[in-house]
CSV table of N, CA and C in Angstrom, one decimal:
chain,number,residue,atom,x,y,z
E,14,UNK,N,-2.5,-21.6,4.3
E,14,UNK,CA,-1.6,-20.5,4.2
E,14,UNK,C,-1.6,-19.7,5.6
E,15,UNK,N,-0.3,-19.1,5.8
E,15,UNK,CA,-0.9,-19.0,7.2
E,15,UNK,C,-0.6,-17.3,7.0
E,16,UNK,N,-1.6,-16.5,8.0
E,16,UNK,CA,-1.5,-15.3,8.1
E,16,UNK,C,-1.0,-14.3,8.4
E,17,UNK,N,-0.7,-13.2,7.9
E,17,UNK,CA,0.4,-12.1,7.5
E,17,UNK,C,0.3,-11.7,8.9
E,18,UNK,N,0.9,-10.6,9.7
E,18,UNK,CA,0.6,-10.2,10.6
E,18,UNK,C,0.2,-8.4,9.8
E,19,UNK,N,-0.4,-7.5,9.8
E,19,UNK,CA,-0.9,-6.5,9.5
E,19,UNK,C,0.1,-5.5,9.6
E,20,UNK,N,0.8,-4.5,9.0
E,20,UNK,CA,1.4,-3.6,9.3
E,20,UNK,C,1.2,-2.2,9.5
E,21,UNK,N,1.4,-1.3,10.1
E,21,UNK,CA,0.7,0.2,10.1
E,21,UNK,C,1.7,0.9,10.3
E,22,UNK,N,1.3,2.2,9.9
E,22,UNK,CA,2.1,3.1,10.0
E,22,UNK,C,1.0,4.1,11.3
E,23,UNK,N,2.0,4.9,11.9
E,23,UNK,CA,1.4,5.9,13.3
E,23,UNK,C,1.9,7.1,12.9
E,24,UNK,N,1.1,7.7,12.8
E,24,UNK,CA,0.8,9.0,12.4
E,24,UNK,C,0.9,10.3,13.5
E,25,UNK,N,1.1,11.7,13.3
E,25,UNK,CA,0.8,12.6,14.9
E,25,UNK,C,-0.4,12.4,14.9
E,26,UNK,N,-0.3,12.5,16.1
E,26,UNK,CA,-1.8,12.6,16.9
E,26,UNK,C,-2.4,10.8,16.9
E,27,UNK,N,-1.2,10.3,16.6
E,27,UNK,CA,-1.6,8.6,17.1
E,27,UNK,C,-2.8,7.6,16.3
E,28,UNK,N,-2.9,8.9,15.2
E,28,UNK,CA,-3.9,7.7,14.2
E,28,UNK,C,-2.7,6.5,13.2
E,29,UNK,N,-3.3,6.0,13.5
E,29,UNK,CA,-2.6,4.8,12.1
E,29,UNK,C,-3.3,4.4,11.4
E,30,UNK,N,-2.9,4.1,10.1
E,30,UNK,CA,-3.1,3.7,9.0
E,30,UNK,C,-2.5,2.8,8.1
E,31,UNK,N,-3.2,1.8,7.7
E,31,UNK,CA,-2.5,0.8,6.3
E,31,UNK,C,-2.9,0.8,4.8
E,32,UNK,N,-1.9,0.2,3.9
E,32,UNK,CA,-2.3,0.5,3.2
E,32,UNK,C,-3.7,-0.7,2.8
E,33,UNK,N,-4.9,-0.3,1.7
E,33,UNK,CA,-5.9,-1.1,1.4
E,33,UNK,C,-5.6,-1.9,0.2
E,34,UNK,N,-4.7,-2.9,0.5
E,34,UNK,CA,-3.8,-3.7,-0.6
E,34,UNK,C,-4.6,-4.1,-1.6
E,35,UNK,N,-5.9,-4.6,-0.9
E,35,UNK,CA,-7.0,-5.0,-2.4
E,35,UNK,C,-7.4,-3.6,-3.3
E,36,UNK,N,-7.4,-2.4,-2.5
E,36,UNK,CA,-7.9,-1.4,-3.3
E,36,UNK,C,-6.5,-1.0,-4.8
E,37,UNK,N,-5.5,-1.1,-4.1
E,37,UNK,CA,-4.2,-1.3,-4.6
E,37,UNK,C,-4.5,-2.0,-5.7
E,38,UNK,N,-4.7,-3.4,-5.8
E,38,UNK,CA,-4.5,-4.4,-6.6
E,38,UNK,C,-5.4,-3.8,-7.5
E,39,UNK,N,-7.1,-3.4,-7.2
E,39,UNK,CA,-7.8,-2.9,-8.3
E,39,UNK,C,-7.7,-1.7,-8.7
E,40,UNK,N,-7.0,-1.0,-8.3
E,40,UNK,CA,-6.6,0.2,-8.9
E,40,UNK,C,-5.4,-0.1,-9.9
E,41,UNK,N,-4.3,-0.8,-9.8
E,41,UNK,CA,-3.9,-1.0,-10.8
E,41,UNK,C,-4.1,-2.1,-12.0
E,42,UNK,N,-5.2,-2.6,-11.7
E,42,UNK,CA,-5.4,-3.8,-12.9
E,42,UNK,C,-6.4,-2.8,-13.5
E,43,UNK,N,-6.7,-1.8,-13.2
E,43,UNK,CA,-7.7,-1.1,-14.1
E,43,UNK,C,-6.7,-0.5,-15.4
E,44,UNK,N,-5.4,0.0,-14.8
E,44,UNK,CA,-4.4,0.0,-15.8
E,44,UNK,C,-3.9,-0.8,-16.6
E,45,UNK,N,-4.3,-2.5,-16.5
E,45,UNK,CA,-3.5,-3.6,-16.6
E,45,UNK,C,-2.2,-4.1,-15.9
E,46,UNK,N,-2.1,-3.0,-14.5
E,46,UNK,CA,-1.2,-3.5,-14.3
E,46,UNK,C,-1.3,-4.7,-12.7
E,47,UNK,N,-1.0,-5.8,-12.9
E,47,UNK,CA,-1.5,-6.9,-12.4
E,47,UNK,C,-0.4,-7.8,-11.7
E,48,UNK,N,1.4,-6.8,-11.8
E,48,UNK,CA,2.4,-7.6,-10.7
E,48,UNK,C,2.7,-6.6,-9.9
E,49,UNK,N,3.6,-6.9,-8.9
E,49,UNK,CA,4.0,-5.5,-8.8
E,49,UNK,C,5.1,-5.3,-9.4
E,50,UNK,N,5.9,-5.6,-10.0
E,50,UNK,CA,6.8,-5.1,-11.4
E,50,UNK,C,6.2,-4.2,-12.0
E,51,UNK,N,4.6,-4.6,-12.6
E,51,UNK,CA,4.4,-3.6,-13.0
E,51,UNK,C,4.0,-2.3,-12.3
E,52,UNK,N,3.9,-2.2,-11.3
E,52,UNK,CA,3.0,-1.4,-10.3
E,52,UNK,C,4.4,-0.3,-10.2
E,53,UNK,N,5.8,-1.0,-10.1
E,53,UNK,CA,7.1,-0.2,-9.9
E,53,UNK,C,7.4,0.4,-11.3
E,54,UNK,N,7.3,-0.6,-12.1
E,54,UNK,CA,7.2,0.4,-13.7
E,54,UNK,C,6.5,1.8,-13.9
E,55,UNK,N,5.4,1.7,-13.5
E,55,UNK,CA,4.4,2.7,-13.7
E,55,UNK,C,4.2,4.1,-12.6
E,56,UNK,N,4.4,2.8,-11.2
E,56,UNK,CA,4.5,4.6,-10.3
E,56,UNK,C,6.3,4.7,-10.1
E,57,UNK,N,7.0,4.4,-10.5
E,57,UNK,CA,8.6,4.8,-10.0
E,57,UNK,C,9.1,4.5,-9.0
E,58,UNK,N,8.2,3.4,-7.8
E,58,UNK,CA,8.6,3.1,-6.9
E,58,UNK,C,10.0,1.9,-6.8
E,59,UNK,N,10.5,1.7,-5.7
E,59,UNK,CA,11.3,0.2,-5.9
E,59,UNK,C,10.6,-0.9,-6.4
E,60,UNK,N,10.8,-1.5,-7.2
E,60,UNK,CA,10.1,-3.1,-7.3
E,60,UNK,C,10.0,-4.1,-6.3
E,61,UNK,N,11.3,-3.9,-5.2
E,61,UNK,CA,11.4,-4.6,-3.8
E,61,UNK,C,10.2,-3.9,-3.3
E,62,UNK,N,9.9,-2.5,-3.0
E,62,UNK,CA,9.0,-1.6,-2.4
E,62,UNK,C,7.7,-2.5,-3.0
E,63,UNK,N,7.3,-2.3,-3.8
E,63,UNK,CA,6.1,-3.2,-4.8
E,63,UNK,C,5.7,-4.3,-4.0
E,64,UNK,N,6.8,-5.5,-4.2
E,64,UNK,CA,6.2,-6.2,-3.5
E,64,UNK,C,6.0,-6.8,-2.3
E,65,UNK,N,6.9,-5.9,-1.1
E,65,UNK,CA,6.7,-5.5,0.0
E,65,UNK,C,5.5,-5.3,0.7
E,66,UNK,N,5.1,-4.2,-0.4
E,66,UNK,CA,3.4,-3.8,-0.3
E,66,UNK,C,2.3,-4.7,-0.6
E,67,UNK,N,2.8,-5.3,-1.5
E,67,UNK,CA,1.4,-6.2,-1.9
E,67,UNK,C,1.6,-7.5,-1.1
E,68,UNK,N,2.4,-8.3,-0.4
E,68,UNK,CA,2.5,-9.1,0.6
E,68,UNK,C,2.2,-8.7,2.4
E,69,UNK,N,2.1,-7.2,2.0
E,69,UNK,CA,1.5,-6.8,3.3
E,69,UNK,C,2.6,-6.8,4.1
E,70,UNK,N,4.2,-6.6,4.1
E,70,UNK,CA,5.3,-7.0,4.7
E,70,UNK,C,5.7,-5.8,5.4
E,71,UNK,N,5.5,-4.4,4.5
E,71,UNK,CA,5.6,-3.2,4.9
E,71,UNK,C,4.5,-2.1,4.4
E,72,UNK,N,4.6,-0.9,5.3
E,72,UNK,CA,4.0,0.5,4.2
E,72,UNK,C,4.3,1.1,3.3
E,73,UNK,N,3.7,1.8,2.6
E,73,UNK,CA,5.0,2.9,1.5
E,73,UNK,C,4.4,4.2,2.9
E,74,UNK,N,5.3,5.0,2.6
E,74,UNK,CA,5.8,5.9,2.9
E,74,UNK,C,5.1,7.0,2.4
E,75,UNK,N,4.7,8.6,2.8
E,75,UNK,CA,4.0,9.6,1.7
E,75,UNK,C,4.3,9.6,0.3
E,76,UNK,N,5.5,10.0,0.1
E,76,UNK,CA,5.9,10.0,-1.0
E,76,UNK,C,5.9,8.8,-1.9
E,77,UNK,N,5.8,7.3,-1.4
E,77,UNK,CA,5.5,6.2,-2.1
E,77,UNK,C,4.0,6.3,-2.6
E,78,UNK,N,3.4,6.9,-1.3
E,78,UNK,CA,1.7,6.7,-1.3
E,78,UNK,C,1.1,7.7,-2.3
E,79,UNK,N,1.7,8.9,-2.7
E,79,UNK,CA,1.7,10.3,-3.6
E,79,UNK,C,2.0,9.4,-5.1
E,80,UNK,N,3.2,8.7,-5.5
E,80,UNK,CA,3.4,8.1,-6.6
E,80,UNK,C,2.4,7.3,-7.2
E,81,UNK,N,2.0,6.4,-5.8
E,81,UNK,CA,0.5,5.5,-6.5
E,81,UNK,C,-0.7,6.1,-6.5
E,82,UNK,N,-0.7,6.8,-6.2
E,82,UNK,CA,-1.8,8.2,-6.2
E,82,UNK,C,-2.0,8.7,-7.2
E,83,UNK,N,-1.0,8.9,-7.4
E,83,UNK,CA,-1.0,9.7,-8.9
E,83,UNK,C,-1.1,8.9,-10.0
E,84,UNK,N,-0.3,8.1,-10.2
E,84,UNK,CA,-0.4,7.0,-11.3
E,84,UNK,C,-1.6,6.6,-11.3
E,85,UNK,N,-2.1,6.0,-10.7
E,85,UNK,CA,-3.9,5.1,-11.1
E,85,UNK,C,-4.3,6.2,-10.7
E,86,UNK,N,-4.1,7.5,-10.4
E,86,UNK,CA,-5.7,8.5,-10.6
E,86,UNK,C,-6.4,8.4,-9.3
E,87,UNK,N,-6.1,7.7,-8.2
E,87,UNK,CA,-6.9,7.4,-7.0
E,87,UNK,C,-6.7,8.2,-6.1
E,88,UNK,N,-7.9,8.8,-5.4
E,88,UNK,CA,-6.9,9.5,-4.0
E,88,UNK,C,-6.7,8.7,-3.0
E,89,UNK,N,-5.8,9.2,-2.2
E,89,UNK,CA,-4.7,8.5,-1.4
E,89,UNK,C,-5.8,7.6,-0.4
E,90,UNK,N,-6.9,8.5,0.0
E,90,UNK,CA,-8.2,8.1,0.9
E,90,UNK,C,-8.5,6.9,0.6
E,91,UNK,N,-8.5,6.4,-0.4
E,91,UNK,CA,-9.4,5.2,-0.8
E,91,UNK,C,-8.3,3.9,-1.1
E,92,UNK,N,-7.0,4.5,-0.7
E,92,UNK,CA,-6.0,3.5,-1.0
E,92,UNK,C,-5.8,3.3,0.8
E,93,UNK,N,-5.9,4.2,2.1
E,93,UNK,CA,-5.7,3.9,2.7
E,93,UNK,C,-6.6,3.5,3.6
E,94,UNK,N,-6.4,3.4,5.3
E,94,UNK,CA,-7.3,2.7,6.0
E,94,UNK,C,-7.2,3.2,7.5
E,95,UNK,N,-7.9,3.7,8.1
E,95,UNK,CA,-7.7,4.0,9.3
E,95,UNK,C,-7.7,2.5,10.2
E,96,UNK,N,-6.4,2.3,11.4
E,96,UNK,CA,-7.1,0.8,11.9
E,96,UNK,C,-7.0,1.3,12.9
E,97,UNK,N,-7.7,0.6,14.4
E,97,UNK,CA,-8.0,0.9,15.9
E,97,UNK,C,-6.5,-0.4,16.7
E,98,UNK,N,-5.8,-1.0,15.6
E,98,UNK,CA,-5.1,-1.6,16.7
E,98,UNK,C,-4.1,-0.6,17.6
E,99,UNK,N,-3.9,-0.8,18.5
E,99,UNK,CA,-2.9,0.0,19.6
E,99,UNK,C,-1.1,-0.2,18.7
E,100,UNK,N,-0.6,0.8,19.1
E,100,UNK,CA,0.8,1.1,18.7
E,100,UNK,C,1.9,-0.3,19.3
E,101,UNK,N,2.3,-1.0,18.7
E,101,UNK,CA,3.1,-2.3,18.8
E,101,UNK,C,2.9,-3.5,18.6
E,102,UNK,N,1.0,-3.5,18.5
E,102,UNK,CA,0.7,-4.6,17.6
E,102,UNK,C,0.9,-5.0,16.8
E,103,UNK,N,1.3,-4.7,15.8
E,103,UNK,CA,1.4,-5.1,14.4
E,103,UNK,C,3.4,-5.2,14.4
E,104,UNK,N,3.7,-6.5,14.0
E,104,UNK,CA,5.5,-6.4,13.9
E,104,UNK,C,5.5,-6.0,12.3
């Protein structure tokens, strides 16, 4: 299988962050929820958005990141990730 390329989001002050897709995955199988269909069922997000995220293809957004936050009970911290690549690395 060949490898995703990483995506991040750039923040003020030039930090970036991704999301922690495995933290993702186990935060919602603690709910039972185990596609991202269900992951869109439960936080309100798009179902395209869902699986976007869980293929690593794009980020959510605050207000995506606030919905899965809330839904599985997690703070946002432990769903995300600070990374050190430079700004344009990641397509």
């Amino acid at each position: 299988m060949r490898e995703k390329p990483h995506i991040t989001c750039t923040y003020m002050g030039g930090d970036m962050y991704r999301l922690r897709i495995n933290a993702l995955r186990e935060a919602a199988a603690e709910h039972g929820d185990r596609t991202a269909y269900a992951i869109a069922r439960r936080t309100g997000i798009a179902e395209s958005s869902a699986y976007r995220y869980l293929a690593g293809e794009s980020q959510p957004d605050l207000n995506s990141m606030l919905r899965i936050s809330e839904a599985y009970g997690t703070p946002i911290e432990s769903l995300m990730e600070r990374t050190e690549e430079p700004a344009g690395a990641a397509a």
